[in-house]
Amino acid sequence: MNNFSYTQASSAKEATGLRKDQPQAAYIAGGTTLLDLMKANLAVHSQLVDINMLPFKGIEPTADGLRIGAMERMSDVGDHPLVLQQYPAVSEALLLAASPQLRNMASIGGCLLQRTRCGYFRDAAFPCNKRLPGSGCPALEGDNHNLAILGTSDSCIATAYPGDLAVALAALDAVVTLENAKGKQRRVAITEFYLLPGKTPQQETLLEPGELIVAVTIPAAAHARRSTYLKVRERASYAYALASAAVGLDVQGGTIRSARVALGGVGTKPWRSPEAEKVLTGAPATEATFRAAAAAALRGAQPRKGNAFKVELAQNTLVQALLKVAG
């Protein structure tokens, strides 16, 4: 690991100012993913800015939903009564992630910014367009069994965000609040926050230099209260999803009035599926409808040799999630 300095910021202005003045600086909260990258020499930072003292906490109802501070810990949010009752998909996504030890440490903001688990990105012996733009993507023809089949490009097929929380947030129309060095805030839909790889896979989010994630807001809705998150992985704990589905349904008299669908583990970013939602809305809440929606969600898939199985796996995962939430 390279040498670095450490500063504990006492205010958002101080934290964002330090990042603005030193492009190689990085924020640290729980540190559970940043330190892994630094130890592997995949991230080199001249300074770490500790933001644990910043007042970005709280899990509070708003006039139209729920606001979660970016410094809240994953375990606290997942176990919170308001989240459990009003946004069960979010609670399930958080409590199925990582391990209890990591959930107790990791912040919500840090969780949303975790990097890909693509083996080629994580091994500096290989070229990788995310680490060194223009160097190539060996995953295209190499070991790609756990990589993306939706939103890919000739430059990258990594599941750039490998986690669970953002998938549930994408399904429930969440918005991320960001703050810059001037104290100005902006709100970005979580579905727009993450970028497709295109020809610039090194650019993963809309975050500008020095910006902080301040909070996440989730609107209240009938489909949010009737939601779930289903995760399929290679082992029962501490594993990232091969495929996952976050769904929410508002069903009245057997007919689906509104639907929300997002997939994880199969897209280059948390994958919201308006195609599946269109099939579901106004249709009967039956397995036949759910299978038609699953087919629509994966219609644009571009699998490689090693991950072609994910098409069927993602479809079945989505169907099972919809059957569960339809009850």
mmCIF file of C-alpha atoms in Angstrom:
data_model
loop_
_atom_site.group_PDB
_atom_site.id
_atom_site.type_symbol
_atom_site.label_atom_id
_atom_site.label_comp_id
_atom_site.label_asym_id
_atom_site.label_seq_id
_atom_site.Cartn_x
_atom_site.Cartn_y
_atom_site.Cartn_z
ATOM 1 C CA MET A 1 0.000 0.000 0.000
ATOM 2 C CA ASN A 2 1.262 3.501 -0.838
ATOM 3 C CA ASN A 3 1.811 6.124 1.852
ATOM 4 C CA PHE A 4 -1.095 8.495 2.490
ATOM 5 C CA SER A 5 -2.141 11.164 4.954
ATOM 6 C CA TYR A 6 -5.312 11.057 7.041
ATOM 7 C CA THR A 7 -7.645 13.932 7.944
ATOM 8 C CA GLN A 8 -10.899 13.886 9.890
ATOM 9 C CA ALA A 9 -13.264 16.451 8.395
ATOM 10 C CA SER A 10 -15.507 18.380 10.777
ATOM 11 C CA SER A 11 -17.843 19.765 8.122
ATOM 12 C CA ALA A 12 -19.033 19.013 4.614
ATOM 13 C CA LYS A 13 -17.355 22.195 3.383
ATOM 14 C CA GLU A 14 -14.023 21.078 4.787
ATOM 15 C CA ALA A 15 -14.381 17.582 3.337
ATOM 16 C CA THR A 16 -15.371 18.693 -0.154
ATOM 17 C CA GLY A 17 -12.706 21.406 -0.128
ATOM 18 C CA LEU A 18 -9.988 18.876 0.645
ATOM 19 C CA ARG A 19 -11.145 16.650 -2.198
ATOM 20 C CA LYS A 20 -11.333 19.576 -4.601
ATOM 21 C CA ASP A 21 -7.798 20.722 -3.763
ATOM 22 C CA GLN A 22 -6.338 17.209 -3.911
ATOM 23 C CA PRO A 23 -7.729 15.131 -6.779
ATOM 24 C CA GLN A 24 -5.982 12.026 -5.426
ATOM 25 C CA ALA A 25 -7.762 12.306 -2.066
ATOM 26 C CA ALA A 26 -10.654 10.004 -1.208
ATOM 27 C CA TYR A 27 -13.470 9.984 1.329
ATOM 28 C CA ILE A 28 -13.529 7.191 3.876
ATOM 29 C CA ALA A 29 -16.486 6.203 6.062
ATOM 30 C CA GLY A 30 -16.758 2.490 6.825
ATOM 31 C CA GLY A 31 -13.814 1.863 4.525
ATOM 32 C CA THR A 32 -14.772 -1.753 3.924
ATOM 33 C CA THR A 33 -14.273 -1.592 0.145
ATOM 34 C CA LEU A 34 -11.865 1.332 -0.219
ATOM 35 C CA LEU A 35 -9.217 -0.300 1.959
ATOM 36 C CA ASP A 36 -9.454 -3.539 -0.040
ATOM 37 C CA LEU A 37 -8.719 -1.611 -3.233
ATOM 38 C CA MET A 38 -5.824 0.254 -1.645
ATOM 39 C CA LYS A 39 -4.245 -2.902 -0.236
ATOM 40 C CA ALA A 40 -4.356 -4.469 -3.702
ATOM 41 C CA ASN A 41 -2.834 -1.284 -5.224
ATOM 42 C CA LEU A 42 -5.950 -0.893 -7.365
ATOM 43 C CA ALA A 43 -6.614 2.531 -5.845
ATOM 44 C CA VAL A 44 -3.876 5.003 -4.990
ATOM 45 C CA HIS A 45 -4.819 7.957 -2.778
ATOM 46 C CA SER A 46 -2.513 10.587 -1.335
ATOM 47 C CA GLN A 47 -4.986 11.492 1.412
ATOM 48 C CA LEU A 48 -7.984 9.901 3.116
ATOM 49 C CA VAL A 49 -10.670 12.273 4.361
ATOM 50 C CA ASP A 50 -12.657 10.718 7.197
ATOM 51 C CA ILE A 51 -16.301 11.873 6.933
ATOM 52 C CA ASN A 52 -17.747 9.986 9.905
ATOM 53 C CA MET A 53 -18.252 13.237 11.840
ATOM 54 C CA LEU A 54 -20.463 14.777 9.148
ATOM 55 C CA PRO A 55 -24.166 15.165 10.014
ATOM 56 C CA PHE A 56 -25.472 12.980 7.189
ATOM 57 C CA LYS A 57 -27.446 10.621 9.380
ATOM 58 C CA GLY A 58 -31.062 9.924 10.198
ATOM 59 C CA ILE A 59 -33.829 7.659 8.931
ATOM 60 C CA GLU A 60 -36.797 9.989 8.792
ATOM 61 C CA PRO A 61 -40.226 10.063 7.148
ATOM 62 C CA THR A 62 -40.830 13.000 4.816
ATOM 63 C CA ALA A 63 -44.009 14.450 3.345
ATOM 64 C CA ASP A 64 -43.832 11.994 0.464
ATOM 65 C CA GLY A 65 -41.517 9.176 1.510
ATOM 66 C CA LEU A 66 -38.415 8.332 3.521
ATOM 67 C CA ARG A 67 -35.030 10.051 3.792
ATOM 68 C CA ILE A 68 -31.957 8.011 4.712
ATOM 69 C CA GLY A 69 -28.714 9.774 5.588
ATOM 70 C CA ALA A 70 -25.670 8.624 3.648
ATOM 71 C CA MET A 71 -23.696 8.005 6.859
ATOM 72 C CA GLU A 72 -26.187 5.526 8.268
ATOM 73 C CA ARG A 73 -24.859 1.971 8.529
ATOM 74 C CA MET A 74 -26.320 -0.763 6.373
ATOM 75 C CA SER A 75 -27.413 -2.917 9.310
ATOM 76 C CA ASP A 76 -29.195 -0.038 11.049
ATOM 77 C CA VAL A 77 -31.166 0.840 7.911
ATOM 78 C CA GLY A 78 -32.015 -2.777 7.121
ATOM 79 C CA ASP A 79 -33.412 -3.353 10.628
ATOM 80 C CA HIS A 80 -35.254 -0.030 10.932
ATOM 81 C CA PRO A 81 -39.046 -0.444 11.481
ATOM 82 C CA LEU A 82 -39.979 2.158 8.836
ATOM 83 C CA VAL A 83 -37.828 0.437 6.224
ATOM 84 C CA LEU A 84 -39.105 -3.010 7.181
ATOM 85 C CA GLN A 85 -42.746 -1.923 6.984
ATOM 86 C CA GLN A 86 -42.797 0.529 4.104
ATOM 87 C CA TYR A 87 -39.871 -0.603 1.898
ATOM 88 C CA PRO A 88 -39.274 -4.322 2.502
ATOM 89 C CA ALA A 89 -37.240 -4.730 -0.706
ATOM 90 C CA VAL A 90 -34.698 -2.247 0.652
ATOM 91 C CA SER A 91 -34.483 -4.030 4.000
ATOM 92 C CA GLU A 92 -34.052 -7.414 2.336
ATOM 93 C CA ALA A 93 -31.393 -6.126 -0.061
ATOM 94 C CA LEU A 94 -29.376 -4.683 2.815
ATOM 95 C CA LEU A 95 -29.649 -7.708 5.080
ATOM 96 C CA LEU A 96 -28.716 -10.146 2.303
ATOM 97 C CA ALA A 97 -25.541 -8.207 1.511
ATOM 98 C CA ALA A 98 -21.999 -9.057 2.617
ATOM 99 C CA SER A 99 -21.678 -10.276 6.229
ATOM 100 C CA PRO A 100 -22.950 -8.965 9.596
ATOM 101 C CA GLN A 101 -19.522 -7.529 10.389
ATOM 102 C CA LEU A 102 -19.365 -5.584 7.124
ATOM 103 C CA ARG A 103 -22.994 -4.425 7.353
ATOM 104 C CA ASN A 104 -22.224 -2.985 10.797
ATOM 105 C CA MET A 105 -19.355 -0.951 9.338
ATOM 106 C CA ALA A 106 -20.407 -0.001 5.812
ATOM 107 C CA SER A 107 -22.234 3.274 5.202
ATOM 108 C CA ILE A 108 -25.136 3.713 2.819
ATOM 109 C CA GLY A 109 -23.135 6.155 0.710
ATOM 110 C CA GLY A 110 -20.165 3.818 0.528
ATOM 111 C CA CYS A 111 -22.415 0.893 -0.342
ATOM 112 C CA LEU A 112 -23.684 2.793 -3.372
ATOM 113 C CA LEU A 113 -20.124 3.470 -4.566
ATOM 114 C CA GLN A 114 -18.603 0.001 -4.342
ATOM 115 C CA ARG A 115 -16.563 -1.088 -7.358
ATOM 116 C CA THR A 116 -16.914 -4.075 -9.640
ATOM 117 C CA ARG A 117 -15.859 -7.551 -8.570
ATOM 118 C CA CYS A 118 -14.729 -8.480 -12.079
ATOM 119 C CA GLY A 119 -11.644 -10.640 -11.603
ATOM 120 C CA TYR A 120 -9.745 -8.844 -14.342
ATOM 121 C CA PHE A 121 -10.324 -5.464 -12.710
ATOM 122 C CA ARG A 122 -9.201 -6.867 -9.353
ATOM 123 C CA ASP A 123 -5.977 -8.388 -10.701
ATOM 124 C CA ALA A 124 -3.454 -5.755 -11.759
ATOM 125 C CA ALA A 125 -1.611 -8.354 -13.840
ATOM 126 C CA PHE A 126 -4.365 -8.093 -16.460
ATOM 127 C CA PRO A 127 -5.311 -5.148 -18.663
ATOM 128 C CA CYS A 128 -8.639 -3.507 -17.834
ATOM 129 C CA ASN A 129 -10.365 -0.554 -19.445
ATOM 130 C CA LYS A 130 -11.724 0.511 -16.058
ATOM 131 C CA ARG A 131 -8.250 0.753 -14.536
ATOM 132 C CA LEU A 132 -6.351 1.836 -17.633
ATOM 133 C CA PRO A 133 -8.626 3.150 -20.406
ATOM 134 C CA GLY A 134 -7.723 1.733 -23.789
ATOM 135 C CA SER A 135 -5.821 -1.268 -22.444
ATOM 136 C CA GLY A 136 -8.534 -3.770 -23.365
ATOM 137 C CA CYS A 137 -11.106 -6.061 -21.762
ATOM 138 C CA PRO A 138 -9.944 -9.686 -21.390
ATOM 139 C CA ALA A 139 -13.337 -10.602 -19.927
ATOM 140 C CA LEU A 140 -14.888 -10.441 -23.388
ATOM 141 C CA GLU A 141 -13.360 -13.805 -24.263
ATOM 142 C CA GLY A 142 -12.130 -14.911 -20.843
ATOM 143 C CA ASP A 143 -13.862 -15.911 -17.606
ATOM 144 C CA ASN A 144 -17.113 -13.963 -17.716
ATOM 145 C CA HIS A 145 -19.514 -16.284 -15.915
ATOM 146 C CA ASN A 146 -20.378 -13.685 -13.264
ATOM 147 C CA LEU A 147 -20.412 -10.636 -15.554
ATOM 148 C CA ALA A 148 -23.122 -8.615 -17.274
ATOM 149 C CA ILE A 149 -25.455 -9.495 -20.140
ATOM 150 C CA LEU A 150 -27.388 -6.199 -20.245
ATOM 151 C CA GLY A 151 -25.956 -2.762 -21.041
ATOM 152 C CA THR A 152 -22.576 -4.107 -22.140
ATOM 153 C CA SER A 153 -20.188 -2.648 -24.707
ATOM 154 C CA ASP A 154 -17.070 -3.701 -26.582
ATOM 155 C CA SER A 155 -15.068 -1.915 -23.868
ATOM 156 C CA CYS A 156 -16.547 -3.538 -20.759
ATOM 157 C CA ILE A 157 -18.973 -6.239 -19.637
ATOM 158 C CA ALA A 158 -18.430 -5.918 -15.880
ATOM 159 C CA THR A 159 -21.287 -5.653 -13.442
ATOM 160 C CA ALA A 160 -19.878 -2.278 -12.430
ATOM 161 C CA TYR A 161 -22.067 -2.095 -9.326
ATOM 162 C CA PRO A 162 -22.005 -5.615 -7.820
ATOM 163 C CA GLY A 163 -24.119 -4.922 -4.734
ATOM 164 C CA ASP A 164 -27.761 -5.241 -3.709
ATOM 165 C CA LEU A 165 -29.002 -1.960 -2.252
ATOM 166 C CA ALA A 166 -28.938 0.095 -5.461
ATOM 167 C CA VAL A 167 -30.992 -2.569 -7.248
ATOM 168 C CA ALA A 168 -33.813 -2.210 -4.716
ATOM 169 C CA LEU A 169 -33.505 1.586 -4.810
ATOM 170 C CA ALA A 170 -33.696 1.552 -8.612
ATOM 171 C CA ALA A 171 -36.936 -0.414 -8.458
ATOM 172 C CA LEU A 172 -38.477 2.031 -5.976
ATOM 173 C CA ASP A 173 -37.653 5.310 -7.778
ATOM 174 C CA ALA A 174 -35.108 6.463 -5.199
ATOM 175 C CA VAL A 175 -33.273 9.769 -5.545
ATOM 176 C CA VAL A 176 -29.698 10.502 -4.410
ATOM 177 C CA THR A 177 -28.813 13.923 -2.973
ATOM 178 C CA LEU A 178 -25.283 15.140 -3.743
ATOM 179 C CA GLU A 179 -23.384 18.115 -2.314
ATOM 180 C CA ASN A 180 -20.355 19.898 -3.820
ATOM 181 C CA ALA A 181 -17.558 22.068 -2.415
ATOM 182 C CA LYS A 182 -19.733 25.205 -2.634
ATOM 183 C CA GLY A 183 -22.429 23.636 -0.467
ATOM 184 C CA LYS A 184 -24.782 23.363 -3.417
ATOM 185 C CA GLN A 185 -26.936 20.266 -3.551
ATOM 186 C CA ARG A 186 -28.463 18.448 -6.484
ATOM 187 C CA ARG A 187 -30.826 15.492 -6.695
ATOM 188 C CA VAL A 188 -30.275 12.658 -9.131
ATOM 189 C CA ALA A 189 -32.505 9.647 -9.768
ATOM 190 C CA ILE A 190 -30.646 6.482 -8.796
ATOM 191 C CA THR A 191 -31.362 5.068 -12.255
ATOM 192 C CA GLU A 192 -29.438 8.001 -13.780
ATOM 193 C CA PHE A 193 -26.692 8.081 -11.160
ATOM 194 C CA TYR A 194 -24.935 5.027 -12.606
ATOM 195 C CA LEU A 195 -23.550 5.227 -16.159
ATOM 196 C CA LEU A 196 -23.432 2.636 -18.915
ATOM 197 C CA PRO A 197 -19.843 1.715 -19.882
ATOM 198 C CA GLY A 198 -19.991 2.670 -23.555
ATOM 199 C CA LYS A 199 -16.471 3.661 -24.568
ATOM 200 C CA THR A 200 -15.675 5.186 -21.149
ATOM 201 C CA PRO A 201 -16.105 2.370 -18.598
ATOM 202 C CA GLN A 202 -13.805 4.188 -16.165
ATOM 203 C CA GLN A 203 -16.643 6.669 -15.581
ATOM 204 C CA GLU A 204 -19.114 4.769 -13.428
ATOM 205 C CA THR A 205 -21.305 7.467 -11.828
ATOM 206 C CA LEU A 206 -22.396 11.081 -12.230
ATOM 207 C CA LEU A 207 -20.383 12.138 -9.162
ATOM 208 C CA GLU A 208 -18.254 15.185 -9.892
ATOM 209 C CA PRO A 209 -14.821 15.677 -8.254
ATOM 210 C CA GLY A 210 -15.266 16.440 -4.561
ATOM 211 C CA GLU A 211 -19.004 15.729 -4.432
ATOM 212 C CA LEU A 212 -20.461 13.837 -1.485
ATOM 213 C CA ILE A 213 -23.503 11.617 -1.283
ATOM 214 C CA VAL A 214 -25.625 13.277 1.405
ATOM 215 C CA ALA A 215 -28.811 11.228 1.480
ATOM 216 C CA VAL A 216 -31.139 8.852 -0.335
ATOM 217 C CA THR A 217 -34.860 9.571 -0.597
ATOM 218 C CA ILE A 218 -37.437 6.907 -1.446
ATOM 219 C CA PRO A 219 -40.988 7.967 -2.368
ATOM 220 C CA ALA A 220 -43.924 6.319 -0.625
ATOM 221 C CA ALA A 221 -46.079 4.102 -2.861
ATOM 222 C CA ALA A 222 -48.325 1.063 -2.689
ATOM 223 C CA HIS A 223 -45.863 -0.946 -4.785
ATOM 224 C CA ALA A 224 -43.063 0.016 -2.355
ATOM 225 C CA ARG A 225 -44.987 -1.424 0.597
ATOM 226 C CA ARG A 226 -45.607 -4.615 -1.390
ATOM 227 C CA SER A 227 -42.060 -5.253 -2.558
ATOM 228 C CA THR A 228 -39.314 -7.835 -2.229
ATOM 229 C CA TYR A 229 -35.718 -8.538 -3.161
ATOM 230 C CA LEU A 230 -34.639 -11.999 -4.282
ATOM 231 C CA LYS A 231 -30.949 -12.888 -4.642
ATOM 232 C CA VAL A 232 -29.424 -15.949 -6.300
ATOM 233 C CA ARG A 233 -25.759 -16.596 -5.578
ATOM 234 C CA GLU A 234 -23.159 -19.342 -5.661
ATOM 235 C CA ARG A 235 -23.108 -19.786 -1.887
ATOM 236 C CA ALA A 236 -25.524 -18.959 0.903
ATOM 237 C CA SER A 237 -23.650 -16.052 2.479
ATOM 238 C CA TYR A 238 -21.102 -13.364 1.726
ATOM 239 C CA ALA A 239 -21.451 -13.719 -2.040
ATOM 240 C CA TYR A 240 -22.487 -11.312 -4.773
ATOM 241 C CA ALA A 241 -25.542 -12.054 -6.876
ATOM 242 C CA LEU A 242 -25.351 -14.044 -10.073
ATOM 243 C CA ALA A 243 -28.842 -12.673 -10.585
ATOM 244 C CA SER A 244 -31.230 -10.740 -8.378
ATOM 245 C CA ALA A 245 -34.615 -9.080 -8.715
ATOM 246 C CA ALA A 246 -36.241 -6.217 -6.835
ATOM 247 C CA VAL A 247 -39.938 -5.940 -7.541
ATOM 248 C CA GLY A 248 -42.929 -4.025 -6.252
ATOM 249 C CA LEU A 249 -46.579 -4.522 -7.157
ATOM 250 C CA ASP A 250 -49.822 -2.716 -6.436
ATOM 251 C CA VAL A 251 -52.487 -5.358 -7.003
ATOM 252 C CA GLN A 252 -56.205 -4.626 -6.707
ATOM 253 C CA GLY A 253 -58.838 -7.295 -7.395
ATOM 254 C CA GLY A 254 -56.261 -9.529 -9.039
ATOM 255 C CA THR A 255 -55.136 -6.821 -11.486
ATOM 256 C CA ILE A 256 -51.754 -5.120 -11.329
ATOM 257 C CA ARG A 257 -52.278 -1.361 -11.042
ATOM 258 C CA SER A 258 -48.576 -0.452 -10.928
ATOM 259 C CA ALA A 259 -45.329 -2.401 -11.076
ATOM 260 C CA ARG A 260 -41.648 -1.766 -10.498
ATOM 261 C CA VAL A 261 -38.875 -4.111 -11.646
ATOM 262 C CA ALA A 262 -35.087 -3.925 -11.375
ATOM 263 C CA LEU A 263 -32.465 -6.619 -11.897
ATOM 264 C CA GLY A 264 -29.042 -7.065 -10.328
ATOM 265 C CA GLY A 265 -26.056 -9.221 -11.216
ATOM 266 C CA VAL A 266 -26.890 -9.123 -14.923
ATOM 267 C CA GLY A 267 -26.491 -5.462 -15.914
ATOM 268 C CA THR A 268 -23.535 -3.124 -16.176
ATOM 269 C CA LYS A 269 -25.478 -1.007 -13.707
ATOM 270 C CA PRO A 270 -28.571 -1.645 -11.524
ATOM 271 C CA TRP A 271 -31.001 -2.551 -14.290
ATOM 272 C CA ARG A 272 -34.483 -1.013 -14.189
ATOM 273 C CA SER A 273 -36.805 -2.711 -16.679
ATOM 274 C CA PRO A 274 -39.583 -0.517 -18.082
ATOM 275 C CA GLU A 275 -40.221 -3.323 -20.605
ATOM 276 C CA ALA A 276 -41.225 -5.723 -17.828
ATOM 277 C CA GLU A 277 -43.248 -3.033 -16.065
ATOM 278 C CA LYS A 278 -45.213 -2.335 -19.248
ATOM 279 C CA VAL A 279 -46.159 -6.000 -19.539
ATOM 280 C CA LEU A 280 -47.218 -6.157 -15.883
ATOM 281 C CA THR A 281 -49.250 -2.942 -15.596
ATOM 282 C CA GLY A 282 -52.941 -3.542 -16.172
ATOM 283 C CA ALA A 283 -52.477 -7.317 -16.500
ATOM 284 C CA PRO A 284 -53.704 -10.099 -14.193
ATOM 285 C CA ALA A 285 -51.302 -11.086 -11.418
ATOM 286 C CA THR A 286 -50.681 -14.592 -12.766
ATOM 287 C CA GLU A 287 -47.606 -16.691 -13.435
ATOM 288 C CA ALA A 288 -48.240 -16.404 -17.176
ATOM 289 C CA THR A 289 -48.066 -12.605 -16.901
ATOM 290 C CA PHE A 290 -44.918 -12.809 -14.810
ATOM 291 C CA ARG A 291 -43.194 -15.073 -17.341
ATOM 292 C CA ALA A 292 -44.104 -12.697 -20.150
ATOM 293 C CA ALA A 293 -42.634 -9.828 -18.133
ATOM 294 C CA ALA A 294 -39.450 -11.796 -17.480
ATOM 295 C CA ALA A 295 -39.054 -12.522 -21.185
ATOM 296 C CA ALA A 296 -39.459 -8.810 -21.938
ATOM 297 C CA ALA A 297 -36.896 -7.850 -19.296
ATOM 298 C CA LEU A 298 -34.181 -10.040 -20.858
ATOM 299 C CA ARG A 299 -35.049 -9.475 -24.512
ATOM 300 C CA GLY A 300 -32.092 -7.169 -25.035
ATOM 301 C CA ALA A 301 -29.533 -9.450 -23.363
ATOM 302 C CA GLN A 302 -26.176 -9.988 -25.076
ATOM 303 C CA PRO A 303 -24.624 -12.947 -23.276
ATOM 304 C CA ARG A 304 -21.112 -14.257 -23.795
ATOM 305 C CA LYS A 305 -20.070 -17.901 -23.797
ATOM 306 C CA GLY A 306 -19.506 -18.097 -20.051
ATOM 307 C CA ASN A 307 -22.605 -16.228 -18.854
ATOM 308 C CA ALA A 308 -25.316 -17.323 -21.287
ATOM 309 C CA PHE A 309 -26.935 -19.231 -18.409
ATOM 310 C CA LYS A 310 -27.797 -15.886 -16.825
ATOM 311 C CA VAL A 311 -30.624 -15.220 -19.286
ATOM 312 C CA GLU A 312 -32.718 -18.092 -17.969
ATOM 313 C CA LEU A 313 -31.494 -17.594 -14.412
ATOM 314 C CA ALA A 314 -32.522 -13.924 -14.384
ATOM 315 C CA GLN A 315 -35.907 -14.726 -15.902
ATOM 316 C CA ASN A 316 -36.627 -17.389 -13.298
ATOM 317 C CA THR A 317 -35.396 -15.145 -10.485
ATOM 318 C CA LEU A 318 -37.740 -12.372 -11.603
ATOM 319 C CA VAL A 319 -40.702 -14.764 -11.904
ATOM 320 C CA GLN A 320 -40.111 -16.128 -8.399
ATOM 321 C CA ALA A 321 -39.835 -12.613 -6.947
ATOM 322 C CA LEU A 322 -43.095 -11.591 -8.611
ATOM 323 C CA LEU A 323 -44.868 -14.729 -7.388
ATOM 324 C CA LYS A 324 -43.635 -14.034 -3.872
ATOM 325 C CA VAL A 325 -44.776 -10.422 -3.769
ATOM 326 C CA ALA A 326 -48.104 -11.209 -5.446
ATOM 327 C CA GLY A 327 -48.770 -13.620 -2.593
#
